[in-house]
Amino acid sequence: MPDSRLEVRRDFVTAPYELVSAKHQRDRSTVTVGGVPFGPGTVTLVAGPCAVETPEQTMESALMAAAAGAAMLRGGAYKPRSSPYSFHGLGEDGLKILSDVRDETGLPFVTEVLDTRDVDLVASHADMLQIGTRNMQNFALLRAAGATGLPVLLKRGMSATVEEWLMAAEYVAEQGNLDIVLCERGIRTFEKSTRNTLDISAVPIVQQLTHLPVIVDPSHSGGRRDLVFPLSRAAVAVGSDGLIVDLHPRPEEALCDGPQALAPEDMAELAGLMREVPLLAGRLVATAPAATSSGEGSRR
Ligand code: PEP
Ligand code: MN
């Protein structure tokens, strides 16, 4: 017996992703996170440490990010690591540190959630939930993140096609949540000189296929500090709606991904890039919301 509900859906759904498709919505969407826009017309810089390590390191990183023109902070409290013996993040303590730093600086933050069991806790602190490359097809996690109603930063799976990436976004959208920002972070290829190969063509391709904003992570793409600026320029030039960049006050001491983190001496160049490259591409730089003086409840 055919399921009548499925019959109805099949009539309506004609593609593996509908809600995120540009087919029904030609105008590109703007997703707003704590007052910060991601979308056409702006280039939004998100910057911060790969991992939250201490309150001081997180605050120093946030001040570096703000000084370079970042509108949002990034930082992992739950870290997906290839080895079980590596640093896996501070968990809830890391979330509290990020919340404190947000309240003091006014920078909204994005942080990764790895497990459906942690979604509510992470959502009670974060302005935006990150689904990382390794979890792009964790469908239970996509649904749970979508159901929070918080904006979701969906990284491309390292071996995912563009179509698989957009179908993953559809899982979030299907929960009634269209506040999704896609992030190209490099894919696995045979090339060994970089950590991943930045698929720069994915940016204009997803902008044709979907109305969602798309940003580029030049840090996890190249895996090398010396490639962050060239890849960032390429990303903005090709039309990326923003960048998410790793930085650290002392990269040589970083507990995670130090070799790709920008250092304090790189901040002037990052600020220059944010002043000049978006203008060349005919767009404005998104600015951070003002810090609240009360130091609490700045999350919007
Ligand atoms: C990260 O941004 O910290 C991260 C782990 O990224 P990815 O999922 O792209 O490897
Ligand atoms: Mn990292």
Coordinates of C-alpha atoms and ligand atoms in Angstrom, one line a residue:
M1 CA 0.0 0.0 0.0
P2 CA 1.5 3.4 -0.9
D3 CA 1.7 5.8 1.9
S4 CA -0.7 8.7 1.1
R5 CA 1.4 11.2 3.0
L6 CA 4.4 10.3 0.9
E7 CA 2.3 10.5 -2.3
V8 CA 1.4 14.1 -1.4
R9 CA 5.0 14.9 -0.6
R10 CA 6.2 13.4 -3.9
D11 CA 3.7 15.6 -5.8
F12 CA 5.1 18.7 -4.0
V13 CA 8.8 17.9 -3.7
T14 CA 10.4 17.7 -7.1
A15 CA 14.0 17.9 -6.1
P16 CA 16.1 16.5 -3.2
Y17 CA 16.3 20.0 -1.7
E18 CA 13.5 22.4 -2.1
L19 CA 13.4 24.9 0.8
V20 CA 17.0 26.0 0.3
S21 CA 16.8 26.0 -3.5
A22 CA 17.1 29.1 -5.6
K23 CA 14.3 27.7 -7.7
H24 CA 11.5 29.3 -5.6
Q25 CA 13.5 32.2 -4.3
R26 CA 15.7 34.0 -6.7
D27 CA 16.7 36.7 -4.3
R28 CA 19.6 35.7 -2.1
S29 CA 18.8 35.6 1.6
T30 CA 20.4 37.5 4.4
V31 CA 20.9 35.6 7.7
T32 CA 21.3 37.8 10.7
V33 CA 23.2 36.5 13.7
G34 CA 23.1 38.6 16.9
G35 CA 22.7 41.7 14.7
V36 CA 25.4 40.7 12.2
P37 CA 24.3 40.1 8.6
F38 CA 25.5 37.4 6.2
G39 CA 24.3 37.9 2.7
P40 CA 24.6 39.8 -0.5
G41 CA 26.0 43.3 -0.2
T42 CA 28.3 42.6 2.8
V43 CA 31.5 40.7 3.6
T44 CA 31.4 39.3 7.1
L45 CA 34.5 38.4 9.0
V46 CA 34.3 35.8 11.7
A47 CA 37.6 35.2 13.5
G48 CA 38.9 33.5 16.7
P49 CA 40.8 30.6 18.1
C50 CA 40.2 27.1 16.8
A51 CA 39.6 26.1 20.5
V52 CA 38.7 27.9 23.6
E53 CA 41.6 27.2 26.0
T54 CA 41.5 29.8 28.8
P55 CA 39.4 32.9 29.6
E56 CA 42.5 35.1 28.9
Q57 CA 43.3 33.4 25.6
T58 CA 39.7 33.7 24.5
M59 CA 39.5 37.4 25.4
E60 CA 42.9 38.2 23.8
S61 CA 41.6 36.4 20.6
A62 CA 38.4 38.4 20.6
L63 CA 40.2 41.7 20.9
M64 CA 42.5 40.6 18.1
A65 CA 39.5 39.7 16.0
A66 CA 37.6 43.0 16.7
A67 CA 40.7 45.0 15.9
A68 CA 41.0 43.3 12.6
G69 CA 37.4 44.1 11.6
A70 CA 35.7 40.9 12.7
A71 CA 31.9 41.2 13.4
M72 CA 31.7 37.8 15.1
L73 CA 33.9 35.5 17.2
R74 CA 34.5 31.8 16.5
G75 CA 35.9 29.3 19.0
G76 CA 35.4 25.6 19.8
A77 CA 34.3 24.3 23.2
Y78 CA 33.7 20.8 21.8
K79 CA 36.5 19.8 19.4
P80 CA 36.3 16.9 16.9
R81 CA 39.8 15.5 16.8
S82 CA 41.2 12.8 14.6
S83 CA 43.1 11.3 17.6
P84 CA 41.3 10.3 20.8
Y85 CA 44.4 11.5 22.7
S86 CA 44.2 15.1 21.4
F87 CA 42.6 18.1 23.3
H88 CA 38.9 17.8 22.9
G89 CA 37.9 21.2 24.3
L90 CA 36.6 22.5 27.6
G91 CA 33.0 21.6 27.0
E92 CA 30.5 23.6 29.1
D93 CA 33.3 25.7 30.7
G94 CA 34.3 26.7 27.3
L95 CA 30.7 27.8 26.5
K96 CA 30.7 30.0 29.6
I97 CA 34.0 31.6 28.6
L98 CA 32.6 32.4 25.2
S99 CA 29.4 33.8 26.7
D100 CA 31.4 36.0 29.1
V101 CA 33.6 37.3 26.3
R102 CA 30.6 38.0 24.1
D103 CA 29.0 40.0 27.0
E104 CA 32.2 42.0 27.4
T105 CA 33.0 42.7 23.8
G106 CA 29.6 42.6 22.1
L107 CA 30.8 40.0 19.6
P108 CA 28.3 37.3 18.9
F109 CA 29.9 33.8 18.7
V110 CA 29.6 30.7 16.7
T111 CA 30.7 27.4 18.2
E112 CA 30.5 23.8 17.1
V113 CA 28.1 21.2 18.5
L114 CA 29.2 17.6 17.9
D115 CA 26.5 15.5 19.6
T116 CA 22.7 15.7 19.7
R117 CA 22.9 15.3 23.5
D118 CA 24.7 18.7 23.8
V119 CA 22.5 20.7 21.4
D120 CA 20.3 22.3 24.1
L121 CA 23.3 23.2 26.2
V122 CA 25.3 24.7 23.4
A123 CA 22.1 26.5 22.1
S124 CA 21.6 28.1 25.5
H125 CA 24.9 29.9 25.1
A126 CA 25.7 30.3 21.4
D127 CA 24.5 32.8 18.9
M128 CA 25.0 30.3 16.1
L129 CA 25.6 26.6 16.0
Q130 CA 28.4 25.2 13.8
I131 CA 28.0 21.8 12.2
G132 CA 31.5 20.7 11.2
T133 CA 32.8 18.9 8.2
R134 CA 32.8 15.5 10.0
N135 CA 29.1 15.8 10.9
M136 CA 27.7 17.3 7.7
Q137 CA 25.7 14.1 7.2
N138 CA 24.8 13.4 10.8
F139 CA 21.2 13.7 10.1
A140 CA 20.0 13.5 13.7
L141 CA 22.3 16.4 14.6
L142 CA 21.2 18.5 11.6
R143 CA 17.6 18.0 12.7
A144 CA 18.3 18.8 16.3
A145 CA 20.3 21.9 15.5
G146 CA 17.6 23.1 13.1
A147 CA 14.9 22.6 15.7
T148 CA 16.6 25.0 18.1
G149 CA 15.7 27.9 15.7
L150 CA 19.2 29.3 16.1
P151 CA 21.2 30.2 13.0
V152 CA 23.4 27.3 11.8
L153 CA 26.8 27.4 10.1
L154 CA 26.9 24.3 8.0
K155 CA 30.4 23.3 6.9
R156 CA 30.8 21.3 3.7
G157 CA 31.7 17.7 4.4
M158 CA 35.3 17.1 3.3
S159 CA 34.2 14.5 0.8
A160 CA 30.8 15.8 0.1
T161 CA 29.5 17.0 -3.3
V162 CA 27.7 20.3 -3.5
E163 CA 24.4 18.5 -3.9
E164 CA 25.0 16.4 -0.7
W165 CA 25.9 19.6 1.1
L166 CA 22.6 21.3 0.0
M167 CA 20.6 18.2 1.0
A168 CA 22.2 18.4 4.4
A169 CA 21.1 22.1 4.6
E170 CA 17.6 20.9 3.7
Y171 CA 17.5 18.8 6.9
V172 CA 17.9 22.0 8.9
A173 CA 15.5 23.9 6.7
E174 CA 12.9 21.1 7.0
Q175 CA 12.7 21.9 10.8
G176 CA 11.4 25.3 9.8
N177 CA 14.8 27.0 10.2
L178 CA 16.1 28.8 7.1
D179 CA 18.8 30.7 9.1
I180 CA 21.6 28.7 7.5
V181 CA 25.0 29.9 6.4
L182 CA 27.0 27.5 4.3
C183 CA 30.8 27.3 4.7
E184 CA 33.3 26.0 2.1
R185 CA 36.3 24.7 4.1
G186 CA 38.2 22.6 1.5
I187 CA 37.7 19.1 0.3
R188 CA 39.9 16.0 0.2
T189 CA 41.9 15.6 -2.9
F190 CA 45.1 13.8 -3.9
E191 CA 47.1 17.1 -3.3
K192 CA 49.3 16.9 -0.2
S193 CA 50.8 20.4 -0.1
T194 CA 47.6 21.7 1.6
R195 CA 45.5 20.2 4.3
N196 CA 42.5 20.4 2.0
T197 CA 41.9 21.8 -1.5
L198 CA 39.8 25.0 -1.3
D199 CA 37.0 24.4 -3.9
I200 CA 36.7 28.1 -4.9
S201 CA 34.2 27.2 -7.7
A202 CA 31.8 25.9 -5.0
V203 CA 31.0 29.5 -4.0
P204 CA 29.4 30.8 -7.3
I205 CA 27.9 27.3 -7.8
V206 CA 26.0 27.3 -4.5
Q207 CA 25.0 30.9 -5.1
Q208 CA 23.3 29.7 -8.3
L209 CA 21.7 26.7 -6.7
T210 CA 20.6 28.1 -3.4
H211 CA 19.5 31.4 -1.9
L212 CA 21.5 30.8 1.3
P213 CA 24.7 32.8 2.1
V214 CA 28.0 31.1 1.7
I215 CA 31.3 31.9 3.4
V216 CA 34.8 30.5 3.1
D217 CA 37.2 29.1 5.8
P218 CA 40.7 29.7 4.4
S219 CA 42.3 28.4 7.6
H220 CA 41.0 24.8 7.5
S221 CA 41.2 24.8 3.7
G222 CA 45.0 25.4 3.4
G223 CA 45.9 24.4 6.9
R224 CA 48.8 26.9 6.6
R225 CA 49.1 30.4 8.0
D226 CA 50.9 31.6 4.8
L227 CA 47.9 30.6 2.7
V228 CA 45.3 32.4 4.7
F229 CA 45.6 35.8 3.0
P230 CA 45.8 34.5 -0.6
L231 CA 42.9 32.2 -0.1
S232 CA 40.9 35.0 1.6
R233 CA 41.5 37.4 -1.3
A234 CA 40.4 34.7 -3.7
A235 CA 37.3 33.9 -1.7
V236 CA 36.1 37.5 -1.5
A237 CA 36.9 38.1 -5.2
V238 CA 34.8 35.1 -6.2
G239 CA 31.8 36.4 -4.3
S240 CA 32.0 34.8 -0.8
D241 CA 29.6 36.4 1.7
G242 CA 32.3 36.2 4.4
L243 CA 35.3 34.6 5.9
I244 CA 35.9 32.5 9.0
V245 CA 39.5 32.7 10.1
D246 CA 41.5 31.0 12.9
L247 CA 43.7 33.3 15.0
H248 CA 45.6 32.9 18.3
P249 CA 47.5 35.3 20.6
R250 CA 50.4 32.7 20.7
P251 CA 49.9 30.2 17.8
E252 CA 53.0 28.2 18.9
E253 CA 51.2 27.3 22.1
A254 CA 47.8 26.6 20.6
L255 CA 46.2 23.3 21.7
C256 CA 44.6 22.8 18.3
D257 CA 45.5 23.9 14.7
G258 CA 48.3 26.3 15.6
P259 CA 50.1 26.1 12.2
Q260 CA 47.1 27.7 10.4
A261 CA 46.3 30.4 13.1
L262 CA 47.1 34.0 12.3
A263 CA 49.3 35.7 15.0
P264 CA 49.1 39.2 16.5
E265 CA 51.7 40.4 13.9
D266 CA 49.2 39.3 11.1
M267 CA 46.3 41.5 12.4
A268 CA 47.4 44.7 10.5
E269 CA 47.3 42.7 7.2
L270 CA 44.0 41.1 8.1
A271 CA 42.5 44.6 8.9
G272 CA 43.9 45.9 5.5
L273 CA 42.4 43.0 3.7
M274 CA 39.0 43.7 5.2
R275 CA 39.4 47.4 4.3
E276 CA 40.4 46.9 0.7
V277 CA 39.3 43.6 -0.8
P278 CA 35.5 43.9 -0.1
L279 CA 35.5 47.4 -1.7
L280 CA 37.2 46.0 -4.8
A281 CA 34.5 43.5 -5.0
G282 CA 31.9 46.3 -4.6
R283 CA 30.7 45.3 -1.1
L284 CA 30.6 46.6 2.4
V285 CA 32.2 45.1 5.5
A286 CA 29.7 43.9 8.1
T287 CA 30.3 45.6 11.5
A288 CA 30.0 44.2 15.0
P289 CA 27.0 45.2 17.2
A290 CA 27.9 47.6 20.0
A291 CA 28.8 46.0 23.4
T292 CA 26.1 46.2 26.0
S293 CA 27.1 48.1 29.1
S294 CA 25.1 45.7 31.4
G295 CA 27.4 42.8 30.4
E296 CA 24.4 40.5 30.2
G297 CA 21.7 39.5 27.8
S298 CA 23.4 40.8 24.7
R299 CA 22.3 37.7 22.8
R300 CA 19.7 38.5 20.2
Ligands
PEP1 C1 36.6 24.2 13.1 O1 36.2 25.1 12.4 O2 37.1 24.3 14.2 C2 36.6 22.8 12.5 C3 36.9 21.8 13.2 O3 36.4 22.9 11.2 P1 36.0 21.7 10.1 O4 34.8 21.0 10.6 O5 35.9 22.5 8.8 O6 37.3 20.8 10.1
MN2 MN 40.4 23.8 13.7

